[in-house]
Amino acid sequence: MYTHRRLMAITTSALLLAGTAASTSAAATSPAPSTSLVVNARIAGHCSYDRVVIDVKGKLPPTTVTRVRELRYDSSGKKVPLAGKYFLEIKLSPAAAHNDAGQNVYKGPRLIKLNLPKLKGFALTGDFEGVVTFGAAFHNKPSYTTKQLHRPERFVLDIAHRNICRSSH
């Protein structure tokens, strides 16, 4: 009887180990979810709007634009040195501006002062815990629209202003 229990214990242990190895092996071979990479931001002025385009490699992640009282860097909490009375915070998540090896893949502006009709400053304010954050600064309350464009993947923020181009009529 002692030998029978011992044999059952050994068999049970072997089965548990085999199951653990199989599940570990399956987990190791299954593809990891790929993170969307924020690779660039481009800014331009147009006749009736200022535009920010954020380029993404991979699937465009959910993106939010929120009015905030001030801009702060995500990891440190330090104030972003951009002049303005009004600010927008743009968050892409889940996303990263670095690859799995920790190397920076973002090639756009990190902090730039602008003199566009509405947009006065733009900054990369965070690449922290799966969230990439940008901030935009304005002297006057911005009226804006957003859209997502595909192939290539990009997020667009248009900030309206009065038409500054002369009419051809």
Coordinates of C-alpha atoms in Angstrom, one line a residue:
M1 CA 0.0 0.0 0.0
Y2 CA 2.9 2.4 0.8
T3 CA 4.4 1.7 -2.6
H4 CA 1.1 2.3 -4.4
R5 CA 0.7 5.7 -2.7
R6 CA 4.2 6.6 -3.5
L7 CA 3.8 5.6 -7.1
M8 CA 0.6 7.7 -7.3
A9 CA 2.4 10.7 -5.8
I10 CA 5.3 10.4 -8.3
T11 CA 2.8 10.0 -11.2
T12 CA 0.8 13.0 -10.0
S13 CA 3.9 15.1 -9.7
A14 CA 5.1 14.1 -13.2
L15 CA 1.7 15.0 -14.7
L16 CA 1.7 18.4 -12.9
L17 CA 5.2 19.1 -14.1
A18 CA 4.3 18.1 -17.7
G19 CA 1.3 20.4 -17.5
T20 CA 3.4 23.3 -16.3
A21 CA 6.0 22.7 -18.9
A22 CA 3.3 22.6 -21.6
S23 CA 1.7 25.8 -20.5
T24 CA 5.1 27.5 -20.1
S25 CA 6.0 26.4 -23.6
A26 CA 2.7 27.6 -25.0
A27 CA 3.1 30.9 -23.3
A28 CA 6.7 31.3 -24.6
T29 CA 5.7 30.6 -28.2
S30 CA 2.5 32.6 -28.4
P31 CA 3.2 36.1 -29.9
A32 CA 3.3 39.0 -27.5
P33 CA 0.8 41.8 -28.2
S34 CA 2.6 44.4 -30.1
T35 CA 2.7 47.9 -28.7
S36 CA 1.8 50.9 -30.9
L37 CA 4.9 53.1 -31.4
V38 CA 4.7 56.9 -31.5
V39 CA 7.4 57.8 -34.0
N40 CA 6.9 61.5 -34.9
A41 CA 4.8 64.6 -34.5
R42 CA 4.5 67.2 -37.2
I43 CA 3.1 70.7 -36.8
A44 CA 2.0 73.2 -39.5
G45 CA -0.1 76.3 -40.0
H46 CA -2.8 76.5 -42.7
C47 CA -5.2 79.3 -43.8
S48 CA -7.9 78.6 -41.3
Y49 CA -6.4 76.1 -38.8
D50 CA -3.1 75.0 -37.2
R51 CA -2.5 71.2 -37.4
V52 CA -0.7 68.6 -35.3
V53 CA -0.2 65.2 -36.8
I54 CA 1.1 62.4 -34.6
D55 CA 2.5 59.4 -36.6
V56 CA 2.2 55.9 -35.2
K57 CA 3.8 52.7 -36.3
G58 CA 1.4 49.8 -35.7
K59 CA -2.3 50.1 -34.8
L60 CA -3.5 53.6 -33.9
P61 CA -4.3 53.4 -30.1
P62 CA -7.2 55.1 -28.5
T63 CA -6.4 58.8 -28.2
T64 CA -7.9 61.5 -25.9
V65 CA -7.6 65.3 -26.0
T66 CA -8.4 67.0 -22.7
R67 CA -8.3 70.6 -21.6
V68 CA -6.0 71.0 -18.6
R69 CA -5.0 74.0 -16.4
E70 CA -1.3 73.4 -17.0
L71 CA 1.1 71.0 -18.6
R72 CA 3.3 68.7 -16.5
Y73 CA 5.8 66.0 -17.4
D74 CA 4.3 62.6 -16.6
S75 CA 7.2 61.0 -14.9
S76 CA 8.5 63.9 -12.8
G77 CA 5.4 66.1 -12.3
K78 CA 7.6 69.1 -13.3
K79 CA 5.8 72.0 -15.1
V80 CA 6.4 72.1 -18.9
P81 CA 8.0 75.4 -19.7
L82 CA 5.5 76.6 -22.4
A83 CA 3.8 80.0 -22.1
G84 CA 0.1 80.0 -22.5
K85 CA -3.3 80.5 -20.8
Y86 CA -4.9 77.4 -22.2
F87 CA -3.6 73.9 -22.7
L88 CA -4.6 70.6 -24.3
E89 CA -3.2 67.3 -23.2
I90 CA -3.1 64.5 -25.9
K91 CA -2.8 60.9 -24.6
L92 CA -2.2 57.8 -26.7
S93 CA -2.7 54.5 -24.8
P94 CA -1.6 51.8 -25.0
A95 CA 1.5 53.2 -26.7
A96 CA 5.2 53.8 -26.3
A97 CA 7.8 56.2 -27.8
H98 CA 10.5 53.6 -27.2
N99 CA 11.0 50.0 -28.4
D100 CA 11.3 46.8 -26.3
A101 CA 15.0 47.4 -25.9
G102 CA 14.3 50.8 -24.3
Q103 CA 15.7 52.7 -27.4
N104 CA 13.9 56.0 -28.3
V105 CA 11.9 55.7 -31.5
Y106 CA 10.2 59.1 -31.4
K107 CA 11.9 61.6 -33.8
G108 CA 9.6 64.6 -33.4
P109 CA 9.9 67.8 -31.4
R110 CA 10.3 67.3 -27.6
L111 CA 9.6 71.0 -26.7
I112 CA 9.0 73.7 -29.3
K113 CA 7.8 77.3 -29.0
L114 CA 5.6 78.3 -32.0
N115 CA 4.2 81.4 -33.4
L116 CA 1.3 80.0 -35.3
P117 CA -2.1 81.9 -35.3
K118 CA -3.4 79.7 -32.4
L119 CA -0.8 77.1 -31.4
K120 CA 2.0 78.7 -29.4
G121 CA 3.9 75.6 -28.1
F122 CA 4.0 71.8 -28.2
A123 CA 5.8 69.3 -26.1
L124 CA 6.3 65.5 -25.6
T125 CA 5.3 65.4 -21.9
G126 CA 5.4 61.6 -21.3
D127 CA 6.4 58.1 -22.4
F128 CA 5.5 56.3 -19.2
E129 CA 3.8 53.1 -18.3
G130 CA 2.2 52.5 -21.7
V131 CA 1.0 56.1 -22.2
V132 CA 2.5 58.6 -24.6
T133 CA 1.4 62.2 -23.7
F134 CA 1.8 65.5 -25.5
G135 CA 0.9 69.0 -24.5
A136 CA -0.2 72.0 -26.6
A137 CA -0.2 75.6 -25.4
F138 CA -2.4 78.5 -26.5
H139 CA -2.9 82.2 -25.6
N140 CA -6.7 82.0 -26.4
K141 CA -9.1 79.2 -25.8
P142 CA -8.8 76.7 -28.7
S143 CA -11.6 75.4 -30.8
Y144 CA -10.5 72.0 -32.2
T145 CA -11.4 68.9 -34.0
T146 CA -9.7 65.5 -34.2
K147 CA -9.6 62.7 -36.6
Q148 CA -7.8 59.4 -37.2
L149 CA -6.2 58.6 -40.5
H150 CA -5.0 55.2 -41.7
R151 CA -2.3 53.8 -44.0
P152 CA -0.1 55.2 -42.5
E153 CA -1.6 55.4 -39.0
R154 CA -1.8 58.9 -37.6
F155 CA -3.8 61.1 -35.2
V156 CA -4.7 64.6 -36.4
L157 CA -5.6 67.6 -34.2
D158 CA -6.9 70.7 -36.1
I159 CA -7.1 74.0 -34.2
A160 CA -9.4 76.5 -35.9
H161 CA -8.6 80.2 -36.4
R162 CA -9.8 83.0 -38.6
N163 CA -8.7 82.7 -42.2
I164 CA -5.3 84.4 -42.6
C165 CA -5.0 83.8 -46.4
R166 CA -6.1 86.4 -48.8
S167 CA -9.1 85.6 -51.0
S168 CA -8.3 85.3 -54.7
H169 CA -11.6 87.1 -55.5

